[in-house]
Short mmCIF file of C-alpha atoms in Angstrom, two decimals:
data_model
loop_
_atom_site.label_atom_id
_atom_site.label_comp_id
_atom_site.label_asym_id
_atom_site.label_seq_id
_atom_site.Cartn_x
_atom_site.Cartn_y
_atom_site.Cartn_z
CA UNK A 1 0.00 0.00 0.00
CA UNK A 2 1.08 3.51 -0.73
CA UNK A 3 1.98 5.91 2.04
CA UNK A 4 2.54 9.66 2.13
CA UNK A 5 4.66 11.34 4.77
CA UNK A 6 4.76 15.02 5.65
CA UNK A 7 7.46 15.45 8.26
CA UNK A 8 6.70 19.08 9.14
CA UNK A 9 3.58 19.42 11.31
CA UNK A 10 3.96 23.20 11.32
CA UNK A 11 5.87 25.79 9.33
CA UNK A 12 5.96 29.56 9.38
CA UNK A 13 7.09 32.14 6.88
CA UNK A 14 7.29 35.89 6.69
CA UNK A 15 5.04 37.62 4.24
CA UNK A 16 6.73 37.98 0.82
CA UNK A 17 9.28 35.31 1.65
CA UNK A 18 9.60 31.79 0.25
CA UNK A 19 8.78 28.56 2.05
CA UNK A 20 9.13 24.92 1.08
CA UNK A 21 6.89 22.15 2.41
CA UNK A 22 8.21 18.60 2.31
CA UNK A 23 6.48 15.43 1.21
CA UNK A 24 7.79 11.94 0.62
CA UNK A 25 5.86 8.92 -0.50
CA UNK A 26 6.29 5.21 -0.90
CA UNK A 27 4.99 3.22 -3.86
CA UNK A 28 5.96 0.39 -6.14
CA UNK A 29 3.94 1.80 -9.03
CA UNK A 30 5.54 3.52 -11.98
CA UNK A 31 2.66 5.76 -12.99
CA UNK A 32 0.72 7.89 -10.54
CA UNK A 33 -0.34 11.40 -9.65
CA UNK A 34 0.76 13.64 -6.84
CA UNK A 35 -1.18 16.59 -5.49
CA UNK A 36 -0.91 19.40 -3.04
CA UNK A 37 -4.19 20.50 -1.48
CA UNK A 38 -4.77 23.56 0.66
CA UNK A 39 -7.35 23.61 3.44
CA UNK A 40 -7.96 27.11 4.83
CA UNK A 41 -9.99 27.74 8.00
CA UNK A 42 -13.19 27.37 5.96
CA UNK A 43 -12.11 23.70 5.56
CA UNK A 44 -12.84 23.69 1.83
CA UNK A 45 -10.20 21.53 0.15
CA UNK A 46 -8.58 23.42 -2.70
CA UNK A 47 -6.24 21.91 -5.25
CA UNK A 48 -2.98 23.85 -5.37
CA UNK A 49 -0.97 21.89 -7.88
CA UNK A 50 -0.80 18.51 -9.61
CA UNK A 51 2.09 16.46 -10.96
CA UNK A 52 1.93 13.46 -13.26
CA UNK A 53 4.70 10.99 -12.47
CA UNK A 54 5.52 10.38 -16.13
CA UNK A 55 6.35 14.05 -16.61
CA UNK A 56 9.89 15.05 -15.78
CA UNK A 57 9.13 18.74 -15.79
CA UNK A 58 8.13 20.15 -12.43
CA UNK A 59 4.63 21.59 -12.28
CA UNK A 60 4.19 25.32 -11.68
CA UNK A 61 1.11 27.37 -10.89
CA UNK A 62 1.88 31.05 -10.46
CA UNK A 63 3.62 31.38 -7.06
CA UNK A 64 3.43 27.65 -6.40
CA UNK A 65 5.92 25.16 -7.77
CA UNK A 66 7.00 21.65 -6.94
CA UNK A 67 10.30 19.83 -6.84
CA UNK A 68 9.46 16.32 -7.99
CA UNK A 69 12.23 13.79 -7.50
CA UNK A 70 10.83 10.48 -8.70
CA UNK A 71 13.80 8.33 -7.79
CA UNK A 72 13.90 9.79 -4.30
CA UNK A 73 10.08 9.68 -4.05
CA UNK A 74 10.03 13.27 -2.96
CA UNK A 75 7.46 15.93 -3.85
CA UNK A 76 8.04 19.26 -2.13
CA UNK A 77 5.96 22.41 -2.56
CA UNK A 78 7.57 25.83 -2.84
CA UNK A 79 5.49 28.91 -2.19
CA UNK A 80 7.11 32.11 -3.40
CA UNK A 81 6.19 35.65 -2.31
CA UNK A 82 4.06 34.25 0.50
CA UNK A 83 0.81 36.05 1.19
CA UNK A 84 -1.39 36.16 4.26
CA UNK A 85 -4.02 34.22 2.35
CA UNK A 86 -1.63 31.32 1.96
CA UNK A 87 -2.03 30.49 5.64
CA UNK A 88 -3.71 27.09 5.78
CA UNK A 89 -3.21 23.38 6.23
CA UNK A 90 -1.43 21.84 3.27
CA UNK A 91 -1.91 18.20 2.41
CA UNK A 92 0.21 16.16 0.05
CA UNK A 93 -1.69 13.35 -1.68
CA UNK A 94 -1.03 10.37 -3.95
CA UNK A 95 -3.28 8.61 -6.43
CA UNK A 96 -2.60 5.66 -8.66
CA UNK A 97 -2.95 6.22 -12.37
CA UNK A 98 -5.86 4.38 -13.95
CA UNK A 99 -4.86 1.09 -15.45
CA UNK A 100 -2.21 0.43 -12.85
CA UNK A 101 -4.55 -1.87 -11.00
CA UNK A 102 -4.41 0.39 -8.01
CA UNK A 103 -7.19 2.25 -6.27
CA UNK A 104 -8.61 5.56 -7.45
CA UNK A 105 -8.62 6.85 -3.93
CA UNK A 106 -6.36 9.61 -2.70
CA UNK A 107 -3.82 8.78 -0.02
CA UNK A 108 -3.15 11.84 2.13
CA UNK A 109 -0.28 12.86 4.31
CA UNK A 110 -0.96 14.19 7.79
CA UNK A 111 -0.65 17.78 6.71
CA UNK A 112 1.50 20.81 7.43
CA UNK A 113 0.06 23.88 9.07
CA UNK A 114 1.49 26.98 7.43
CA UNK A 115 1.47 30.29 9.25
CA UNK A 116 2.26 33.49 7.38
CA UNK A 117 3.56 36.30 9.55
CA UNK A 118 2.95 39.92 8.49
CA UNK B 1 -13.24 24.13 -12.35
CA UNK B 2 -15.78 21.46 -11.57
CA UNK B 3 -18.12 22.05 -8.64
CA UNK B 4 -19.15 19.63 -5.95
CA UNK B 5 -21.96 20.75 -3.69
CA UNK B 6 -22.37 19.19 -0.28
CA UNK B 7 -25.43 19.76 1.85
CA UNK B 8 -26.02 20.58 4.63
CA UNK B 9 -22.94 22.48 5.71
CA UNK B 10 -23.89 22.15 9.36
CA UNK B 11 -26.34 19.88 11.13
CA UNK B 12 -27.19 19.23 14.73
CA UNK B 13 -29.14 16.11 15.58
CA UNK B 14 -30.26 14.30 18.66
CA UNK B 15 -28.58 11.11 19.77
CA UNK B 16 -30.30 8.09 18.27
CA UNK B 17 -31.61 9.83 15.18
CA UNK B 18 -30.33 9.54 11.62
CA UNK B 19 -28.97 12.27 9.42
CA UNK B 20 -28.42 12.32 5.67
CA UNK B 21 -25.66 14.25 3.90
CA UNK B 22 -25.84 14.86 0.15
CA UNK B 23 -22.97 15.22 -2.28
CA UNK B 24 -23.74 16.47 -5.79
CA UNK B 25 -21.52 17.01 -8.79
CA UNK B 26 -23.07 20.07 -10.41
CA UNK B 27 -21.44 20.21 -13.82
CA UNK B 28 -19.97 16.79 -14.42
CA UNK B 29 -20.80 13.13 -14.04
CA UNK B 30 -19.11 11.02 -11.42
CA UNK B 31 -19.24 7.22 -11.34
CA UNK B 32 -17.15 7.32 -8.21
CA UNK B 33 -17.40 9.54 -5.17
CA UNK B 34 -15.49 9.37 -1.94
CA UNK B 35 -16.53 10.05 1.63
CA UNK B 36 -14.04 11.24 4.22
CA UNK B 37 -14.12 12.02 7.88
CA UNK B 38 -11.83 14.61 9.41
CA UNK B 39 -11.14 15.01 13.11
CA UNK B 40 -9.87 18.35 14.41
CA UNK B 41 -6.31 19.13 13.34
CA UNK B 42 -6.00 15.80 11.56
CA UNK B 43 -5.88 14.61 8.00
CA UNK B 44 -8.76 13.26 5.96
CA UNK B 45 -9.65 9.67 6.68
CA UNK B 46 -11.29 7.82 3.82
CA UNK B 47 -14.46 6.10 4.97
CA UNK B 48 -15.76 4.62 1.76
CA UNK B 49 -15.75 4.72 -2.00
CA UNK B 50 -19.18 5.23 -3.49
CA UNK B 51 -19.85 3.59 -6.85
CA UNK B 52 -22.82 4.54 -8.99
CA UNK B 53 -25.27 1.69 -9.29
CA UNK B 54 -23.43 -0.67 -6.98
CA UNK B 55 -22.51 -1.15 -3.35
CA UNK B 56 -20.02 1.12 -1.71
CA UNK B 57 -16.60 -0.12 -0.73
CA UNK B 58 -15.87 0.60 2.91
CA UNK B 59 -12.46 1.04 4.46
CA UNK B 60 -11.39 -1.28 7.20
CA UNK B 61 -12.92 -0.38 10.53
CA UNK B 62 -15.82 1.64 9.11
CA UNK B 63 -19.23 0.25 10.03
CA UNK B 64 -21.21 -0.07 6.84
CA UNK B 65 -24.49 -0.49 8.72
CA UNK B 66 -23.91 2.75 10.54
CA UNK B 67 -22.71 4.80 7.61
CA UNK B 68 -25.07 4.01 4.76
CA UNK B 69 -23.98 5.16 1.34
CA UNK B 70 -26.21 5.40 -1.70
CA UNK B 71 -25.02 6.44 -5.15
CA UNK B 72 -28.16 6.21 -7.24
CA UNK B 73 -27.18 8.57 -10.05
CA UNK B 74 -24.09 9.91 -11.75
CA UNK B 75 -24.40 13.20 -9.91
CA UNK B 76 -25.56 12.31 -6.42
CA UNK B 77 -24.20 10.29 -3.53
CA UNK B 78 -25.62 10.32 -0.02
CA UNK B 79 -24.17 9.39 3.33
CA UNK B 80 -26.62 8.54 6.09
CA UNK B 81 -25.35 8.34 9.63
CA UNK B 82 -27.78 6.02 11.36
CA UNK B 83 -28.54 6.02 15.08
CA UNK B 84 -26.07 8.82 15.57
CA UNK B 85 -24.16 9.15 18.82
CA UNK B 86 -21.97 11.97 20.14
CA UNK B 87 -18.84 10.13 19.03
CA UNK B 88 -20.08 10.44 15.43
CA UNK B 89 -19.73 14.20 15.70
CA UNK B 90 -17.16 15.18 13.12
CA UNK B 91 -16.50 16.94 9.84
CA UNK B 92 -17.51 14.88 6.82
CA UNK B 93 -16.25 15.68 3.32
CA UNK B 94 -17.13 14.20 -0.03
CA UNK B 95 -15.18 14.31 -3.27
CA UNK B 96 -15.88 13.33 -6.84
CA UNK B 97 -13.91 12.90 -10.02
CA UNK B 98 -15.21 13.57 -13.50
CA UNK B 99 -15.71 10.17 -15.16
CA UNK B 100 -14.45 11.51 -18.48
CA UNK B 101 -11.39 13.28 -17.15
CA UNK B 102 -8.42 11.58 -15.58
CA UNK B 103 -7.78 14.52 -13.32
CA UNK B 104 -7.94 15.52 -9.73
CA UNK B 105 -10.88 14.96 -7.42
CA UNK B 106 -13.03 17.93 -6.50
CA UNK B 107 -14.22 18.38 -2.97
CA UNK B 108 -17.48 19.47 -1.42
CA UNK B 109 -17.59 22.15 1.24
CA UNK B 110 -17.90 19.63 4.03
CA UNK B 111 -20.56 18.99 6.67
CA UNK B 112 -20.09 19.68 10.34
CA UNK B 113 -22.17 17.11 12.22
CA UNK B 114 -22.88 17.62 15.90
CA UNK B 115 -24.77 14.94 17.78
CA UNK B 116 -26.23 16.07 21.10
#
């Protein structure tokens, strides 16, 4: 079974600075998807960024980018120019690609609480 | 992006009663929906996978007779908490994936259940 580990229960960053959240995972599959979700105080889960394992290029969405190291099974999230609205819980998640014989379900890490200081 | 609507957002019920939570995909069809439970300051715990037209698949340790799941159409799944007790109080979240798109799952707003 796949597992996702987020080793940082809490992180803080100064407004306008850059912060990196760590995520490692364990799988024997070759094709899969990795996600970062944000959960603000409203508790609505919001997709931040997605990475397909077959793509070597790291995904980028505006101020958010990932460092995907497939061999190391590492998937970190970098937030640049941090804003107060970035404060939230961040969850790293894994999903098997269809056709791999694995489950469609998302496997979540335990989350990292990000605080942004003004 | 795709929208998943979950209703109600908050519900308070008396111990021993049942409560139904709805999860609707508003602009896409979903053969599979997922139900999660989230305790305070914890991650999402998958309870069950809801499959349209067939029985749900429950995760180990989840009582299927207590948490009844029905997925009667491609846009609606319901979770019924039967004979609710205070320990069932929690935040419940559903998610759904577009059956035609191999993309991310979209989440509902969540339901805060309080059993008194």
